[in-house]
Coordinates of C-alpha atoms and ligand atoms in Angstrom, one line a residue:
X1 CA -13.3 -23.7 -95.5
X2 CA -14.7 -21.2 -97.3
X3 CA -15.9 -19.6 -94.7
X4 CA -12.2 -19.7 -93.1
X5 CA -10.9 -17.9 -95.9
X6 CA -14.0 -15.1 -95.9
X7 CA -13.0 -14.5 -92.2
X8 CA -9.8 -13.4 -93.3
X9 CA -10.9 -11.4 -96.3
X10 CA -13.1 -9.8 -93.6
X11 CA -10.1 -9.5 -90.9
X12 CA -8.2 -8.1 -93.7
X13 CA -10.5 -5.5 -94.2
X14 CA -11.5 -4.0 -91.4
X15 CA -7.6 -3.9 -91.1
X16 CA -7.5 -1.7 -94.1
X17 CA -9.9 0.7 -92.8
X18 CA -7.6 2.6 -90.7
X19 CA -9.7 4.7 -88.0
X20 CA -12.7 4.4 -89.6
X21 CA -15.0 6.6 -92.2
X22 CA -14.7 9.6 -90.3
X23 CA -11.4 9.8 -89.1
X24 CA -9.9 8.9 -92.5
X25 CA -12.8 11.6 -94.5
X26 CA -11.0 14.2 -91.6
X27 CA -7.2 13.0 -92.7
X28 CA -8.1 13.9 -95.6
X29 CA -9.9 17.6 -94.7
X30 CA -6.4 18.2 -93.7
X31 CA -5.0 18.0 -97.4
X32 CA -3.0 14.8 -96.0
X33 CA -3.3 11.0 -97.8
X34 CA -3.6 7.8 -95.4
X35 CA -0.9 5.7 -94.3
X36 CA -2.5 3.6 -97.0
X37 CA -2.8 5.6 -99.9
X38 CA 0.5 6.6 -99.2
X39 CA 2.3 3.6 -99.6
X40 CA 0.4 3.0 -103.2
X41 CA 1.9 6.3 -104.3
X42 CA 5.5 5.4 -102.7
X43 CA 5.8 1.9 -104.2
X44 CA 5.6 0.6 -107.7
X45 CA 1.9 -0.8 -108.1
X46 CA 1.1 -3.9 -106.6
X47 CA 4.7 -4.6 -105.0
X48 CA 3.5 -3.7 -101.3
X49 CA 4.2 -6.8 -99.4
X50 CA 2.0 -6.4 -95.7
X51 CA 3.7 -7.5 -92.2
X52 CA 2.0 -7.7 -88.9
X53 CA -1.5 -6.4 -90.2
X54 CA -2.9 -8.0 -87.2
X55 CA -1.4 -7.0 -84.6
X56 CA -2.7 -5.1 -81.9
X57 CA -1.3 -3.5 -78.4
X58 CA -1.4 -4.6 -75.3
X59 CA -2.3 -2.2 -72.8
X60 CA -5.0 -2.7 -70.3
X61 CA -4.5 0.5 -69.1
X62 CA -7.2 4.1 -69.3
X63 CA -9.8 1.4 -71.0
X64 CA -7.7 0.5 -73.9
X65 CA -8.7 -3.1 -73.9
X66 CA -11.5 -2.0 -75.6
X67 CA -9.7 -0.6 -78.2
X68 CA -7.3 -3.1 -79.7
X69 CA -7.8 -2.1 -83.7
X70 CA -6.0 -3.9 -86.6
X71 CA -1.9 -2.7 -87.0
X72 CA -1.9 -0.6 -83.7
X73 CA -1.2 2.7 -86.0
X74 CA 1.6 2.1 -88.5
X75 CA 1.5 -0.2 -91.8
X76 CA 5.0 -1.9 -92.3
X77 CA 6.4 -4.0 -95.4
X78 CA 8.4 -3.7 -98.4
X79 CA 7.8 -3.1 -101.6
X80 CA 10.0 -1.9 -104.6
X81 CA 11.0 1.5 -106.2
X82 CA 11.5 1.0 -109.5
X83 CA 11.9 -2.7 -109.2
X84 CA 14.5 -2.2 -106.2
X85 CA 13.5 -3.2 -103.2
X86 CA 13.0 -1.4 -99.7
X87 CA 11.4 -1.6 -96.5
X88 CA 8.6 0.9 -95.4
X89 CA 6.4 1.8 -92.3
X90 CA 3.8 4.2 -92.9
X91 CA 2.1 5.6 -89.4
X92 CA -1.8 6.1 -89.9
X93 CA -3.1 9.0 -87.8
X94 CA -6.3 7.8 -87.9
X95 CA -6.0 4.9 -85.7
X96 CA -4.8 6.2 -82.4
X97 CA -3.4 9.2 -83.5
X98 CA -0.9 7.7 -85.1
X99 CA 0.8 6.9 -81.6
X100 CA 3.6 5.0 -80.8
X101 CA 2.9 2.0 -78.4
X102 CA 5.0 -0.9 -77.6
X103 CA 3.7 -3.0 -80.4
X104 CA 3.8 -0.1 -82.9
X105 CA 7.7 0.5 -82.2
X106 CA 7.9 -3.3 -82.3
X107 CA 6.5 -3.2 -86.4
X108 CA 8.7 -0.8 -87.0
X109 CA 11.8 -2.4 -85.4
X110 CA 11.1 -5.5 -87.4
X111 CA 11.3 -3.7 -90.4
X112 CA 14.2 -2.1 -89.9
X113 CA 15.7 -5.5 -88.9
X114 CA 15.1 -7.0 -92.1
X115 CA 16.3 -4.3 -94.1
X116 CA 19.4 -4.2 -92.7
X117 CA 20.1 -8.2 -93.0
X118 CA 18.6 -8.2 -96.5
X119 CA 20.5 -4.7 -97.8
X120 CA 17.6 -2.4 -99.0
X121 CA 16.5 1.3 -97.7
X122 CA 14.7 1.9 -94.9
X123 CA 11.6 4.7 -95.5
X124 CA 9.8 6.0 -92.6
X125 CA 6.4 8.1 -93.5
X126 CA 5.8 9.9 -90.1
X127 CA 2.3 11.3 -88.8
X128 CA 1.9 10.5 -85.5
X129 CA 0.8 12.2 -82.2
X130 CA 3.8 11.0 -80.6
X131 CA 4.5 8.0 -77.6
X132 CA 1.0 6.1 -76.9
X133 CA -0.1 8.6 -73.8
X134 CA -1.6 5.7 -72.2
X135 CA 1.0 3.1 -72.3
X136 CA 3.8 5.4 -70.6
X137 CA 7.3 3.9 -70.0
X138 CA 6.3 1.2 -72.3
X139 CA 6.3 3.5 -75.1
X140 CA 9.5 5.4 -74.6
X141 CA 11.1 1.8 -74.8
X142 CA 9.8 1.3 -77.8
X143 CA 11.3 4.8 -79.4
X144 CA 15.1 3.4 -77.4
X145 CA 14.6 0.4 -79.2
X146 CA 14.0 2.1 -82.7
X147 CA 16.6 5.4 -82.0
X148 CA 19.0 2.5 -81.5
X149 CA 18.1 0.6 -84.6
X150 CA 19.1 3.7 -86.1
X151 CA 22.0 4.2 -85.2
X152 CA 23.1 0.8 -86.0
X153 CA 21.5 0.4 -89.6
X154 CA 23.4 4.2 -90.5
X155 CA 26.2 4.0 -92.9
X156 CA 24.3 0.2 -93.5
X157 CA 21.7 1.3 -95.4
X158 CA 19.8 4.7 -97.0
X159 CA 17.2 5.8 -94.3
X160 CA 14.6 8.4 -95.8
X161 CA 12.2 9.8 -93.3
X162 CA 8.8 11.5 -94.7
X163 CA 6.7 13.9 -92.3
X164 CA 3.9 14.0 -93.3
X165 CA 1.8 15.0 -90.1
X166 CA 2.5 15.9 -86.4
X167 CA 6.6 15.1 -85.2
X168 CA 6.8 16.2 -82.0
X169 CA 9.1 16.1 -78.3
X170 CA 11.5 13.0 -78.6
X171 CA 9.7 11.2 -81.6
X172 CA 12.0 14.0 -84.3
X173 CA 15.0 12.1 -83.1
X174 CA 14.3 9.0 -84.9
X175 CA 14.1 10.9 -88.2
X176 CA 16.6 13.2 -86.6
X177 CA 19.3 10.3 -87.3
X178 CA 18.1 9.4 -90.7
X179 CA 20.3 10.2 -93.9
X180 CA 17.4 12.3 -95.0
X181 CA 14.6 14.6 -94.0
X182 CA 12.0 15.4 -96.7
X183 CA 8.7 17.2 -95.3
X184 CA 5.1 18.5 -96.5
X185 CA 4.4 22.3 -96.7
X186 CA 1.6 23.3 -94.3
X187 CA 0.5 19.7 -93.6
X188 CA 3.8 18.5 -91.6
X189 CA 5.8 19.9 -88.3
X190 CA 8.6 19.0 -85.8
X191 CA 9.9 20.2 -82.4
X192 CA 11.0 19.2 -79.6
X193 CA 8.7 21.3 -77.6
X194 CA 5.7 22.8 -78.7
X195 CA 4.1 26.7 -79.1
X196 CA 2.3 26.3 -75.7
X197 CA 5.7 25.1 -74.0
X198 CA 7.2 27.7 -75.8
X199 CA 5.0 30.4 -74.6
X200 CA 5.0 29.6 -70.9
X201 CA 8.9 28.8 -70.8
X202 CA 10.3 31.9 -72.5
X203 CA 7.2 33.9 -73.5
X204 CA 7.8 33.7 -77.0
X205 CA 4.3 33.0 -79.0
X206 CA 4.9 31.3 -82.5
X207 CA 2.6 28.9 -84.5
X208 CA 3.6 25.0 -85.1
X209 CA 4.7 26.1 -88.6
X210 CA 6.6 28.9 -87.8
X211 CA 8.1 27.2 -84.7
X212 CA 8.5 23.7 -87.0
X213 CA 7.2 23.2 -90.3
X214 CA 9.1 22.8 -93.5
X215 CA 10.0 26.1 -94.6
X216 CA 11.8 26.6 -90.9
X217 CA 13.5 23.1 -91.1
X218 CA 14.4 23.6 -94.8
X219 CA 15.6 27.5 -94.6
X220 CA 16.5 28.2 -90.8
X221 CA 17.5 25.2 -89.0
X222 CA 18.5 22.8 -91.8
X223 CA 17.5 19.6 -89.8
X224 CA 15.0 18.7 -93.4
X225 CA 16.6 18.8 -96.3
X226 CA 13.8 18.9 -98.9
X227 CA 10.3 21.2 -98.4
X228 CA 7.3 19.9 -101.1
X229 CA 3.7 21.2 -101.8
X230 CA 2.0 17.7 -100.6
X231 CA 1.9 13.9 -100.2
X232 CA 2.4 13.1 -103.7
X233 CA 4.9 15.1 -104.7
X234 CA 7.3 14.7 -101.6
X235 CA 6.8 10.6 -102.0
X236 CA 7.5 11.5 -105.8
X237 CA 10.7 12.8 -104.8
X238 CA 11.4 9.7 -102.4
X239 CA 11.4 8.0 -105.5
X240 CA 13.6 10.4 -107.4
X241 CA 15.9 9.9 -104.6
X242 CA 15.7 6.1 -104.2
X243 CA 16.9 5.5 -107.8
X244 CA 20.2 7.5 -107.5
X245 CA 21.4 5.1 -104.4
X246 CA 22.1 1.8 -103.5
X247 CA 20.4 0.1 -101.8
X248 CA 22.8 -1.1 -98.8
X249 CA 27.2 0.3 -98.3
X250 CA 27.2 -3.3 -99.8
X251 CA 26.5 -2.9 -103.0
X252 CA 27.4 0.2 -105.2
X253 CA 24.7 2.8 -107.1
X254 CA 22.4 1.1 -109.8
X255 CA 23.9 2.1 -113.3
X256 CA 20.6 3.8 -115.5
X257 CA 20.9 3.9 -119.4
X258 CA 22.1 6.8 -120.5
X259 CA 21.7 9.0 -123.4
X260 CA 24.6 11.7 -123.4
X261 CA 27.7 11.6 -124.8
X262 CA 30.2 11.5 -121.9
X263 CA 32.4 13.2 -124.0
X264 CA 30.1 15.5 -125.1
X265 CA 31.7 19.3 -125.6
X266 CA 30.1 22.7 -124.2
X267 CA 31.6 25.8 -125.8
X268 CA 29.0 27.6 -123.4
X269 CA 31.7 26.8 -120.4
X270 CA 34.6 29.3 -122.2
X271 CA 32.8 31.9 -121.2
X272 CA 30.6 30.7 -118.1
X273 CA 33.3 32.6 -116.1
X274 CA 33.1 36.8 -116.2
X275 CA 36.2 38.5 -116.7
X276 CA 35.6 40.2 -113.5
X277 CA 36.7 38.3 -111.2
X278 CA 34.1 40.0 -108.5
X279 CA 31.4 39.3 -110.7
X280 CA 29.4 36.5 -109.8
X281 CA 28.3 33.6 -111.9
X282 CA 25.9 30.6 -111.6
X283 CA 27.9 27.2 -110.2
X284 CA 24.7 24.9 -111.1
X285 CA 24.8 26.1 -114.9
X286 CA 28.2 24.3 -114.7
X287 CA 26.4 21.0 -112.8
X288 CA 23.7 20.5 -115.2
X289 CA 26.1 20.9 -117.7
X290 CA 28.3 18.4 -116.4
X291 CA 25.4 15.9 -115.9
X292 CA 23.6 13.6 -118.0
X293 CA 20.6 14.7 -119.6
X294 CA 21.1 18.2 -117.4
X295 CA 19.9 16.0 -114.1
X296 CA 20.6 17.3 -111.0
X297 CA 18.7 16.9 -107.7
X298 CA 19.8 19.1 -105.1
X299 CA 20.0 18.2 -101.4
X300 CA 19.2 21.5 -99.0
X301 CA 18.3 23.7 -101.8
X302 CA 16.9 26.5 -99.6
X303 CA 19.6 26.0 -97.2
X304 CA 23.3 28.0 -97.1
X305 CA 22.4 29.0 -100.5
X306 CA 26.8 30.0 -100.5
X307 CA 27.0 25.8 -101.1
X308 CA 25.8 23.7 -103.2
X309 CA 25.2 19.6 -102.6
X310 CA 23.1 16.9 -104.8
X311 CA 23.6 14.2 -107.1
X312 CA 23.6 13.9 -110.8
X313 CA 24.5 11.3 -112.9
X314 CA 27.8 10.7 -115.0
X315 CA 27.6 7.7 -117.5
X316 CA 24.5 6.5 -115.8
X317 CA 26.2 6.2 -112.9
X318 CA 25.9 8.6 -109.7
X319 CA 28.1 11.3 -108.5
X320 CA 27.8 13.7 -105.4
X321 CA 28.6 17.1 -106.4
X322 CA 29.8 19.4 -103.6
X323 CA 30.2 23.1 -105.3
X324 CA 30.6 26.7 -103.8
X325 CA 28.0 28.9 -105.6
X326 CA 30.0 32.4 -106.6
X327 CA 26.2 33.9 -106.5
X328 CA 25.5 33.8 -102.8
X329 CA 27.8 35.4 -100.0
X330 CA 30.6 35.3 -103.4
X331 CA 30.8 30.8 -102.4
X332 CA 33.0 32.0 -99.5
X333 CA 32.6 28.8 -96.8
X334 CA 31.1 30.1 -93.3
X335 CA 29.6 27.8 -90.6
X336 CA 25.9 26.6 -91.5
X337 CA 28.0 26.0 -95.5
X338 CA 30.2 23.7 -93.9
X339 CA 27.9 21.8 -92.1
X340 CA 25.9 21.3 -95.3
X341 CA 28.7 20.0 -97.4
X342 CA 30.7 18.3 -94.4
X343 CA 27.1 16.1 -94.1
X344 CA 26.9 16.0 -97.5
X345 CA 30.3 14.2 -98.1
X346 CA 30.0 11.7 -95.3
X347 CA 26.5 10.7 -97.1
X348 CA 28.7 9.8 -100.2
X349 CA 31.4 8.2 -98.7
X350 CA 29.5 5.4 -96.0
X351 CA 27.3 4.7 -99.2
X352 CA 30.5 4.9 -101.6
X353 CA 28.9 7.4 -103.9
X354 CA 32.0 9.0 -105.6
X355 CA 32.7 12.8 -105.2
X356 CA 32.4 15.9 -107.6
X357 CA 33.8 19.2 -106.0
X358 CA 33.5 22.0 -107.8
X359 CA 35.4 24.9 -106.3
X360 CA 35.3 28.9 -106.6
X361 CA 36.2 30.6 -102.8
X362 CA 37.6 33.0 -102.3
X363 CA 38.0 31.9 -98.5
X364 CA 35.6 31.8 -95.1
X365 CA 33.4 34.7 -94.1
X366 CA 35.3 37.1 -91.6
X367 CA 33.1 38.0 -88.6
X368 CA 31.9 37.7 -85.0
X369 CA 29.0 36.0 -85.8
X370 CA 30.7 33.6 -87.4
X371 CA 33.9 33.0 -84.6
X372 CA 31.6 33.2 -81.6
X373 CA 29.7 30.4 -83.6
X374 CA 32.2 27.9 -83.9
X375 CA 33.0 28.6 -87.3
X376 CA 36.8 26.7 -86.8
X377 CA 35.1 23.5 -85.3
X378 CA 32.0 23.7 -87.8
X379 CA 35.0 24.7 -91.0
X380 CA 36.9 21.2 -89.3
X381 CA 34.0 19.6 -89.8
X382 CA 34.3 20.2 -93.9
X383 CA 37.9 19.4 -94.3
X384 CA 37.7 16.3 -91.8
X385 CA 34.8 15.2 -93.8
X386 CA 36.9 15.2 -97.1
X387 CA 39.9 14.0 -96.2
X388 CA 38.3 10.8 -94.2
X389 CA 36.5 9.9 -97.5
X390 CA 37.8 7.3 -98.9
X391 CA 35.1 7.6 -102.4
X392 CA 36.8 8.1 -105.7
X393 CA 37.1 12.3 -105.9
X394 CA 37.4 14.4 -108.7
X395 CA 37.9 18.4 -108.1
X396 CA 37.6 21.1 -110.8
X397 CA 38.9 24.5 -109.8
X398 CA 36.9 27.7 -111.6
X399 CA 38.5 30.4 -110.4
X400 CA 39.2 31.1 -106.8
X401 CA 40.7 28.6 -104.4
X402 CA 42.2 31.2 -101.6
X403 CA 43.9 30.3 -98.4
X404 CA 41.9 27.3 -96.0
X405 CA 39.4 26.7 -98.0
X406 CA 41.6 26.1 -100.9
X407 CA 43.0 23.2 -99.1
X408 CA 39.3 21.9 -97.2
X409 CA 37.7 22.0 -101.1
X410 CA 39.0 18.4 -102.3
X411 CA 42.2 19.6 -102.6
X412 CA 45.4 17.4 -103.7
X413 CA 46.4 16.9 -99.7
X414 CA 43.5 15.8 -98.9
X415 CA 43.4 12.8 -101.2
X416 CA 41.6 13.8 -104.1
X417 CA 41.9 11.0 -107.1
X418 CA 42.3 14.0 -110.0
X419 CA 42.4 17.5 -109.2
X420 CA 41.6 20.0 -112.4
X421 CA 42.1 23.5 -112.5
X422 CA 40.2 26.0 -115.4
X423 CA 42.4 28.3 -117.1
X424 CA 40.7 30.9 -114.7
X425 CA 41.6 29.2 -112.2
X426 CA 43.7 31.4 -108.9
X427 CA 45.1 29.7 -106.6
X428 CA 46.9 31.3 -103.7
X429 CA 46.6 32.4 -100.3
X430 CA 44.8 35.2 -100.8
X431 CA 43.1 38.5 -103.2
X432 CA 46.3 40.1 -104.8
X433 CA 44.3 42.9 -103.5
X434 CA 44.4 42.0 -100.1
X435 CA 48.1 40.3 -100.6
X436 CA 49.5 43.5 -101.8
X437 CA 48.3 45.5 -98.8
X438 CA 50.0 43.1 -96.4
X439 CA 53.4 42.1 -98.1
X440 CA 53.8 46.5 -98.6
X441 CA 52.5 47.5 -95.8
X442 CA 54.8 50.6 -96.3
X443 CA 53.4 51.5 -99.0
X444 CA 49.7 51.8 -97.7
X445 CA 48.9 55.4 -97.9
X446 CA 49.8 55.0 -101.5
X447 CA 46.8 53.6 -103.4
X448 CA 48.8 53.6 -107.0
X449 CA 51.9 51.5 -106.2
X450 CA 49.5 49.0 -103.8
X451 CA 47.5 48.4 -107.3
X452 CA 51.2 47.9 -109.0
X453 CA 51.9 45.3 -106.6
X454 CA 48.8 44.0 -106.3
X455 CA 49.2 43.6 -110.5
X456 CA 52.5 41.8 -109.4
X457 CA 51.1 39.3 -107.3
X458 CA 48.3 38.6 -109.3
X459 CA 50.8 38.3 -112.0
X460 CA 52.8 35.8 -109.8
X461 CA 49.7 33.8 -108.0
X462 CA 46.2 34.3 -109.4
X463 CA 46.7 31.7 -112.5
X464 CA 47.1 27.8 -112.2
X465 CA 50.6 27.2 -113.5
X466 CA 52.3 27.8 -109.7
X467 CA 50.2 24.7 -108.3
X468 CA 50.5 23.0 -111.8
X469 CA 54.6 23.4 -111.6
X470 CA 54.2 21.8 -108.3
X471 CA 51.5 18.9 -109.0
X472 CA 48.9 19.8 -106.9
X473 CA 46.6 20.2 -110.1
X474 CA 47.1 17.5 -112.0
X475 CA 46.4 19.1 -114.8
X476 CA 44.7 22.7 -116.5
X477 CA 41.8 21.9 -118.3
X478 CA 39.8 23.4 -121.1
X479 CA 36.3 24.6 -119.8
X480 CA 34.5 23.1 -122.0
X481 CA 36.2 19.4 -122.2
X482 CA 34.8 19.0 -118.5
X483 CA 32.2 17.0 -118.6
X484 CA 34.6 14.9 -120.8
X485 CA 37.5 14.7 -118.6
X486 CA 35.5 14.4 -115.7
X487 CA 33.7 11.2 -116.8
X488 CA 36.6 9.8 -117.7
X489 CA 38.3 10.6 -114.3
X490 CA 35.6 8.8 -112.3
X491 CA 35.8 5.9 -115.1
X492 CA 38.9 5.5 -114.2
X493 CA 38.3 5.4 -110.1
X494 CA 36.0 2.7 -110.2
X495 CA 38.2 -0.1 -108.6
X496 CA 39.7 2.6 -105.9
X497 CA 40.7 0.8 -102.8
X498 CA 42.3 2.4 -99.9
X499 CA 44.4 1.3 -96.5
X500 CA 43.6 3.3 -93.8
X501 CA 45.5 2.6 -90.2
X502 CA 43.0 0.4 -88.2
X503 CA 40.1 2.6 -85.2
X504 CA 37.7 1.7 -83.5
X505 CA 36.0 5.2 -85.5
X506 CA 37.4 8.5 -85.9
X507 CA 36.7 11.8 -83.5
X508 CA 35.2 14.2 -86.5
X509 CA 35.0 17.4 -84.6
X510 CA 31.4 18.1 -84.1
Ligands
HXC1 C1 -2.8 8.3 -77.5 C2 -3.6 10.0 -79.2 C3 -1.8 10.6 -79.3 C4 -0.9 10.2 -78.0 C5 -3.3 11.8 -80.3 N1 -3.8 10.4 -80.4 N2 -2.3 11.6 -79.7 N3 -3.5 8.7 -77.9 N4 -1.9 9.1 -77.6 N5 0.0 10.9 -77.5 C6 -5.7 10.4 -80.4 C7 -6.6 11.3 -80.2 O1 -6.6 10.8 -78.7 C8 -7.5 11.4 -80.5 O2 -8.3 10.0 -80.8 C9 -6.7 10.9 -81.9 O3 -5.7 10.6 -81.7 C10 -6.5 12.2 -83.3 O4 -6.1 13.6 -82.2 P1 -6.9 14.6 -81.9 O5 -6.3 15.4 -81.2 O6 -7.8 14.3 -82.6 O7 -6.0 15.0 -83.6 P2 -5.7 16.7 -83.6 O8 -6.5 17.9 -83.5 O9 -5.5 16.6 -85.4 O10 -4.4 17.5 -83.0 C11 -3.5 16.7 -82.8 C12 -1.8 16.4 -82.2 C13 -2.9 16.6 -81.2 C14 -1.5 17.7 -81.8 C15 -1.1 15.7 -82.7 O11 -3.6 15.1 -80.5 C16 -1.8 15.9 -79.7 O12 -1.2 16.7 -79.4 N6 -1.7 14.7 -79.1 C17 -0.9 14.7 -78.3 C18 0.7 14.9 -77.8 C19 1.8 14.2 -77.0 O13 1.5 15.4 -76.6 N7 2.2 13.4 -76.9 C20 2.8 13.3 -76.4 C21 4.2 13.3 -76.8 S1 5.7 13.3 -75.8 P3 -10.1 10.2 -80.6 O14 -10.5 8.8 -80.3 O15 -10.6 11.1 -80.0 O16 -9.6 10.8 -82.5 C22 6.8 12.3 -77.6 C23 8.3 11.7 -76.1 C24 8.4 10.7 -77.3 O17 6.0 12.2 -77.8 C25 9.4 10.0 -76.7 C26 10.6 9.1 -77.0 C27 11.7 9.4 -76.5

């Protein structure tokens, strides 16, 4: 009996060795942790339960029958993050370069199926040379099975990808279909075709980092939602994110104890909006002053900075925040900011996370770049996302809410539940000067007359009261009481239910 136990212990030891000491050392030399070290950091201590530790591939081509390492290049199983269950896979680059074989893919599919059945998030730690070259189409079939599961799991359980090494070719499309992608700076990259192919086809010379590194994907392409200095930081941030999310679409986000009075008054907010309507101010100040313990978890911080997206908690409950940022491009809507916010709104809606929208928007960004780039369709994404969202929606207009952008930003007409405005709000078709120049074109040559008309327009429309008279604004509120008003609004909406006409699914303008 003792011998048998020893055999199991030996086998486990062999599996835990991964690709052996030399390859582990090489992994460390690149500043990367091993697959198992990463899981130790991601999960609560001693919570990891492994599946399929002894799975080995079945390939007999190219001498592969002589090389059948336990685990087949991926560690899979489940564990907990602050006590809540998550399913995980962690690709082991030290074993056959973490490449994806038929069996490797099957291990990932198994935990994805279990995650959906049991209602828990899937977290994938990606570090792989891609399709196992020796296996050919079996490997591609494996990827296809993972893709299909990503799609089925979308909107059912949160899916989070962390890119911690290579991720190239078709392999990028599994993370691309998950809800959030985090990358590690300098040691990870994602691209459909690598620098060599790019050079051959387009004659562009570019490094892997420039083409698909963390900075590129968080600033330029918006493929990734966050870039972190190293493995340790990235995994710690995943833990923070998971804490904010529900385990599945059948549950609400966890309620955390809070140590911040929901009725907290913030007198400093009464002077947040400057006297001059063209002077910017930092919308993040409002977000942090509203949040429990001033804690704001930002998503896509480095991309389309004219729009802020992220999570706060109010009375211990997660709330998704979408806010125009007057500090960047005056907070206008454009292609990038609309896409960014639309995806975030849809994430919140499918996981029942209420939405708080903070509005200071002068309109859509004009220009050929925007029009040729399809701002009509991209702007429509955000409009559509807000209009289809049935989660509790609370909107606060702090200053400008002009034109179509007023409608888009969770207006009453898109079925927001509470629409508040500060006394500094200006809800109009456009700014006063532009309006005066159009309505009084005959006076265009006379700056004094135009200024007088603009003043008239401003007096009439540059306030929240016209909209309040019509009930488009439910209440004009004191800035200092915003946290209290918004918290009470969300508290009143906890049992909100909305019936919509039956449809298979909608046809959001993609
Ligand atoms: C089999 C692979 C592998 C792969 C790496 N290895 N990638 N084995 N299939 N795809 C093995 C190597 O042979 C090596 O084995 C070990 O992993 C470590 O690789 P190195 O090359 O030594 O590491 P490094 O120098 O860090 O380079 C990493 C790399 C490189 C850039 C990822 O390995 C590489 O270019 N690999 C091939 C990438 C590729 O073309 N993949 C297929 C892409 S197509 P030993 O035994 O020497 O340690 C694809 C399509 C997916 O993925 C389609 C989905 C629909």
